[in-house]
GROMACS .gro file of C-alpha atoms in nm:
model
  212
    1UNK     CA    1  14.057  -1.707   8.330
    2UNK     CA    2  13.707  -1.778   8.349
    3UNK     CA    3  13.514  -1.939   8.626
    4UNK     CA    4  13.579  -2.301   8.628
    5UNK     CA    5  13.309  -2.579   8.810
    6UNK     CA    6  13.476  -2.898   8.844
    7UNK     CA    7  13.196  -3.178   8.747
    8UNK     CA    8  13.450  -3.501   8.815
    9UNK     CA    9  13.196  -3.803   8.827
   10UNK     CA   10  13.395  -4.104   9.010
   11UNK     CA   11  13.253  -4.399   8.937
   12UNK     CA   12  13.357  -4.753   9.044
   13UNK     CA   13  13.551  -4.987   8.806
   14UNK     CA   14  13.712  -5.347   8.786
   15UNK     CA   15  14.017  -5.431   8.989
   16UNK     CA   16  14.330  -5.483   8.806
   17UNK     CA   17  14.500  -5.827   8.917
   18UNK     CA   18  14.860  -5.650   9.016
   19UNK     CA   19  14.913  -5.337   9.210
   20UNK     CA   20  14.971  -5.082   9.006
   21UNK     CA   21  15.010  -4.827   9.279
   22UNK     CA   22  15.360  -5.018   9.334
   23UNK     CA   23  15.410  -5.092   8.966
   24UNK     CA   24  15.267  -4.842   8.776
   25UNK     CA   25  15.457  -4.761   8.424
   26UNK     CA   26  15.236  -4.571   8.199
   27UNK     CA   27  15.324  -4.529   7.832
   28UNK     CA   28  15.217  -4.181   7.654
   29UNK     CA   29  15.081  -4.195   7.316
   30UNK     CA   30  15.137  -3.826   7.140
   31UNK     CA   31  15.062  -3.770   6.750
   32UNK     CA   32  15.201  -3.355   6.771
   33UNK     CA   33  15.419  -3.146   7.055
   34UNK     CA   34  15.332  -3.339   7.342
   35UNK     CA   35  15.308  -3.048   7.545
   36UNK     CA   36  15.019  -3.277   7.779
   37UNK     CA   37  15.278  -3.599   7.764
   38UNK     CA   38  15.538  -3.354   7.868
   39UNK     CA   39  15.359  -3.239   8.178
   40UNK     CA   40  15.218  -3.603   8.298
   41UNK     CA   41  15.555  -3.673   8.282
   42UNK     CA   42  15.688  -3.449   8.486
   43UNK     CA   43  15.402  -3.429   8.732
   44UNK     CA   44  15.471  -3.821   8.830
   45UNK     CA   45  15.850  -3.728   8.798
   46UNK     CA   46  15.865  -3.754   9.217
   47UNK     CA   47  15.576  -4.009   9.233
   48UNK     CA   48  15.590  -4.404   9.243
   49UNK     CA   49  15.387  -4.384   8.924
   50UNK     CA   50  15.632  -4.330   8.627
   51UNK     CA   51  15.560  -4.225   8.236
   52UNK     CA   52  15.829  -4.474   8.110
   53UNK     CA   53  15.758  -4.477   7.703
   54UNK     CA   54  15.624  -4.206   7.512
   55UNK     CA   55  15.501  -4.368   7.173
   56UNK     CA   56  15.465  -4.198   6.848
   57UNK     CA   57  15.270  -4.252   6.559
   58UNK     CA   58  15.471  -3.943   6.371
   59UNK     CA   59  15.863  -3.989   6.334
   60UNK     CA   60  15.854  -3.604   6.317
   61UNK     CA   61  15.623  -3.568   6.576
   62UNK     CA   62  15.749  -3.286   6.875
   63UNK     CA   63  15.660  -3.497   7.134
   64UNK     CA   64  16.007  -3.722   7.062
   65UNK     CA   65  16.253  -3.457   7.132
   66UNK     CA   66  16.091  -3.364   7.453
   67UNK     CA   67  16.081  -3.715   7.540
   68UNK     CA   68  16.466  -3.717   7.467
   69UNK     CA   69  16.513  -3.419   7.705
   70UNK     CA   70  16.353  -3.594   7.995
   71UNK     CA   71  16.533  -3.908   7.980
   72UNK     CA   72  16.194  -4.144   7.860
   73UNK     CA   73  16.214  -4.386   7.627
   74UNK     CA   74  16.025  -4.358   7.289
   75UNK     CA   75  15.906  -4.579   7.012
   76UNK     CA   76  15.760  -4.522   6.700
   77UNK     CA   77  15.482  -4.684   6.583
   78UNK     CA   78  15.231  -4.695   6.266
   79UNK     CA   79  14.865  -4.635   6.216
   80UNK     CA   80  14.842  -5.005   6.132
   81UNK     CA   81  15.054  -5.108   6.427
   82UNK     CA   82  14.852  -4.916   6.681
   83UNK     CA   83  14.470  -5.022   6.535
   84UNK     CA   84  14.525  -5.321   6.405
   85UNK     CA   85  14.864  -5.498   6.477
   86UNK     CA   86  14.996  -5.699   6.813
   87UNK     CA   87  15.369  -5.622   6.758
   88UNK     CA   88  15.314  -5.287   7.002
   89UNK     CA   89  15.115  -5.522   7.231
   90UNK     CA   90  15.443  -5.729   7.286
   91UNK     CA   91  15.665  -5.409   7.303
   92UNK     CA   92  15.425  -5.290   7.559
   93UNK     CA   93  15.478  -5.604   7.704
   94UNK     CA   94  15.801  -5.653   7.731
   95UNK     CA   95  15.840  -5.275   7.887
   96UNK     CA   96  15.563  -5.389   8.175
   97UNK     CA   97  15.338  -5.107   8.076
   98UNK     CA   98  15.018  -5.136   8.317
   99UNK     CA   99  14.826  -4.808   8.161
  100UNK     CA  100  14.792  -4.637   7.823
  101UNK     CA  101  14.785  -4.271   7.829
  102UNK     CA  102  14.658  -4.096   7.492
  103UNK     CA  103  14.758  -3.700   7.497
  104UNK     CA  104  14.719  -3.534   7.144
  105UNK     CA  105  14.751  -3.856   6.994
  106UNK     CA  106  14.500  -3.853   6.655
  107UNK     CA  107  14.468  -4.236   6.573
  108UNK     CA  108  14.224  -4.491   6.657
  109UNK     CA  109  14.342  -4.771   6.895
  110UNK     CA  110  14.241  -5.122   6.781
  111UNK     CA  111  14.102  -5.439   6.952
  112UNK     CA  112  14.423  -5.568   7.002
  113UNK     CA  113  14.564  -5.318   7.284
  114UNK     CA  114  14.219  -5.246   7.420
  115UNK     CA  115  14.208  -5.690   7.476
  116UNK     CA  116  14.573  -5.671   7.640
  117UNK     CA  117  14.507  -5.309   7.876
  118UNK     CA  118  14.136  -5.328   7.945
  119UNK     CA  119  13.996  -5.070   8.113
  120UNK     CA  120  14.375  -4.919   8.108
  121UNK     CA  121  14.389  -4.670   7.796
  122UNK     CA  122  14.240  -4.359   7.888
  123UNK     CA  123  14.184  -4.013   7.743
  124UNK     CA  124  14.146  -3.650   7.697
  125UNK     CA  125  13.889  -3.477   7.446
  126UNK     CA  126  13.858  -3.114   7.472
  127UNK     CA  127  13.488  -3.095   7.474
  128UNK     CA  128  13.208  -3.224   7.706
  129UNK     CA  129  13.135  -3.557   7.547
  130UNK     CA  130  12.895  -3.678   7.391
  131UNK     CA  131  12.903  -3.310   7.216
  132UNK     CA  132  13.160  -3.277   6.990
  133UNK     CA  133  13.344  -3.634   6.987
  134UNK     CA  134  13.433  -3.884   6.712
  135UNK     CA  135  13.614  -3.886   6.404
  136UNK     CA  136  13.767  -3.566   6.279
  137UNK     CA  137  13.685  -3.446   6.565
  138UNK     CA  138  14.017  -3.291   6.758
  139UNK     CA  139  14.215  -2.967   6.852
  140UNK     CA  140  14.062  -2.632   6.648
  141UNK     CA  141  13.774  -2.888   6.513
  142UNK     CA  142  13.609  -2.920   6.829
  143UNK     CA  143  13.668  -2.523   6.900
  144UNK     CA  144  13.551  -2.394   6.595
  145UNK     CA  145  13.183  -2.649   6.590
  146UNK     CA  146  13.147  -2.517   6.989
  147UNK     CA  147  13.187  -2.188   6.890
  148UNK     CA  148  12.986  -2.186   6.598
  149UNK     CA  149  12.705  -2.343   6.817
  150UNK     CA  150  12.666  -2.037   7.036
  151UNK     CA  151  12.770  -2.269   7.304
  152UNK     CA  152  12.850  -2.060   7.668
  153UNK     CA  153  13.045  -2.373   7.781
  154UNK     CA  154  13.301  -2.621   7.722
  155UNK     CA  155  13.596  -2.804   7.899
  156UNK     CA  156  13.734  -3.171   7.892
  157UNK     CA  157  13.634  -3.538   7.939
  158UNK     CA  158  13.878  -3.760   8.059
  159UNK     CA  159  13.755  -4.146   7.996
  160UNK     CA  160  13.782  -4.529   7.934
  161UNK     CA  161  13.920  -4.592   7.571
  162UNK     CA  162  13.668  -4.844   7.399
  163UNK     CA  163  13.624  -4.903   7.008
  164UNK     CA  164  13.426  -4.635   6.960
  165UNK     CA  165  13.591  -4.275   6.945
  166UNK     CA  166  13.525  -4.059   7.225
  167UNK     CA  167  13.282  -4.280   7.329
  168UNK     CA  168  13.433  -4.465   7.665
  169UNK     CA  169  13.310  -4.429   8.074
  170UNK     CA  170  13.353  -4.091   8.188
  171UNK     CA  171  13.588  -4.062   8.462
  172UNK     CA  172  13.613  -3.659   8.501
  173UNK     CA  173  13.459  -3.356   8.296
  174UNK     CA  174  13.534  -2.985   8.372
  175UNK     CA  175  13.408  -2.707   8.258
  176UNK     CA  176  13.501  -2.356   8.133
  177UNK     CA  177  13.303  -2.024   8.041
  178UNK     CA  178  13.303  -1.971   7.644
  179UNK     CA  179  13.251  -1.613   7.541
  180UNK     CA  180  13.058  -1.675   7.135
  181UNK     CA  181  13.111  -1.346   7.035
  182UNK     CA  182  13.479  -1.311   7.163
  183UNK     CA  183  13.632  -1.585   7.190
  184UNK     CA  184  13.836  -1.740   6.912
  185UNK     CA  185  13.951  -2.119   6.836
  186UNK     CA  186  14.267  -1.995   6.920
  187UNK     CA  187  14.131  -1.817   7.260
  188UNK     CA  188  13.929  -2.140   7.378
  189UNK     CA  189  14.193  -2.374   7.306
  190UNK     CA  190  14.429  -2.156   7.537
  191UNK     CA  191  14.132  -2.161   7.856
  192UNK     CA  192  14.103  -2.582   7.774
  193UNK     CA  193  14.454  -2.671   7.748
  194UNK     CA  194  14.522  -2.473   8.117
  195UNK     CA  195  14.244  -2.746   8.231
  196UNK     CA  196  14.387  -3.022   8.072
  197UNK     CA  197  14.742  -2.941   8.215
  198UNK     CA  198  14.552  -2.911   8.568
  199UNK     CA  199  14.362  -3.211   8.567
  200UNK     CA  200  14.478  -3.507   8.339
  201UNK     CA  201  14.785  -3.590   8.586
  202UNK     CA  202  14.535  -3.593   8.869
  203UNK     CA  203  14.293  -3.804   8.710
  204UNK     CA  204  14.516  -4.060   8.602
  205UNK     CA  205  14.664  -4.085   8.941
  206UNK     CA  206  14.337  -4.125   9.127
  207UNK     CA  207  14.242  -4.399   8.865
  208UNK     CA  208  14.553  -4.599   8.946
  209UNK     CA  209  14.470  -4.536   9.316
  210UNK     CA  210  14.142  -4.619   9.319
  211UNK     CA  211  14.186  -4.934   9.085
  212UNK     CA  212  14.471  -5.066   9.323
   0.00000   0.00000   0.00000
């Protein structure tokens, strides 16, 4: 594995009004596998923070079978429901979700859930934002334009959902070596998804922390 320089930028935000160190019940949303859902959920599996609803926007998506096998609830939702509708607001609800967790989930997320979580739906992009974000831009996309760019580095951005895509606060960015002229899509996507497994569980634990 190539060198990896951790660039994490902390940076202060709002105080939620209830402590979600003590209540903390994050719900996953997961468009594919879930392979990153699958390992928050098991990092927090000992912890008072607990992934409690993984949430679909695919009926056939992966992610709901490995939900199954550890015991988490899921729920299916639409494109519509997610961006636009308040129906998932009120499941959230009635679940007491506190934070929204997107990992490999494709769709947009609407007014309506960023109004009920603010400042509580974060995510993962495997670039270094602002390079390589917005729409139609995820999984080989984002490998195959860094590539093509000659760039020698890449890595992830963990950050604030807001109405724009990939366009949120910061909270973390690390970095990885790229190799132009050897590496592949396929190759790069294997060196980013080793740092998202590392660091997305962290990161979303020291935001709950530090937002206690």
């Amino acid at each position: 594995m190539a060198h990896t320089d951790d660039k994490c930028k902390r940076k202060g935000v709002a105080s939620f009004p209830i402590s979600l160190r003590r209540e903390a019940r994050i719900a996953i949303f997961a468009s594919g596998n879930g392979t990153n859902a699958g390992n928050i959920a098991k990092y927090f599996a000992t912890k008072p923070i607990k992934v409690s609803l993984i949430v679909a926007d695919n009926p056939s998506a992966g992610v709901l079978e490995r939900a199954n096998k550890l015991g988490i609830e899921t729920l299916i939702a639409t494109r519509s429901d997610i961006a636009e509708g308040n129906s998932l607001v009120n499941e959230l609800s009635k679940r007491g979700i506190t934070l929204v967790v997107l990992a490999g989930f494709l769709g947009k997320v609407g007014t309506p859930l960023l109004t009920a979580f603010p400042k509580r739906v974060l995510n993962i992009h495997p670039a270094l934002l602002p390079k390589y974000g917005g729409k139609g831009m995820y999984g080989e996309h984002v490998h195959e334009a860094v590539i093509a760019h000659n760039e020698c580095i890449s890595g992830i951005t963990i950050h604030i959902v807001d109405e724009q895509y990939d366009h949120g606060e910061t909270l973390c960015q690390v970095c990885c070596q790229v190799f132009p002229n050897n590496d592949s899509p396929e190759t790069l996507a294997e060196r980013i998804h080793r740092l998202e497994y590392i660091y997305y569980p962290v990161v979303i634990e020291d935001y709950i922390e530090r937002t206690h």
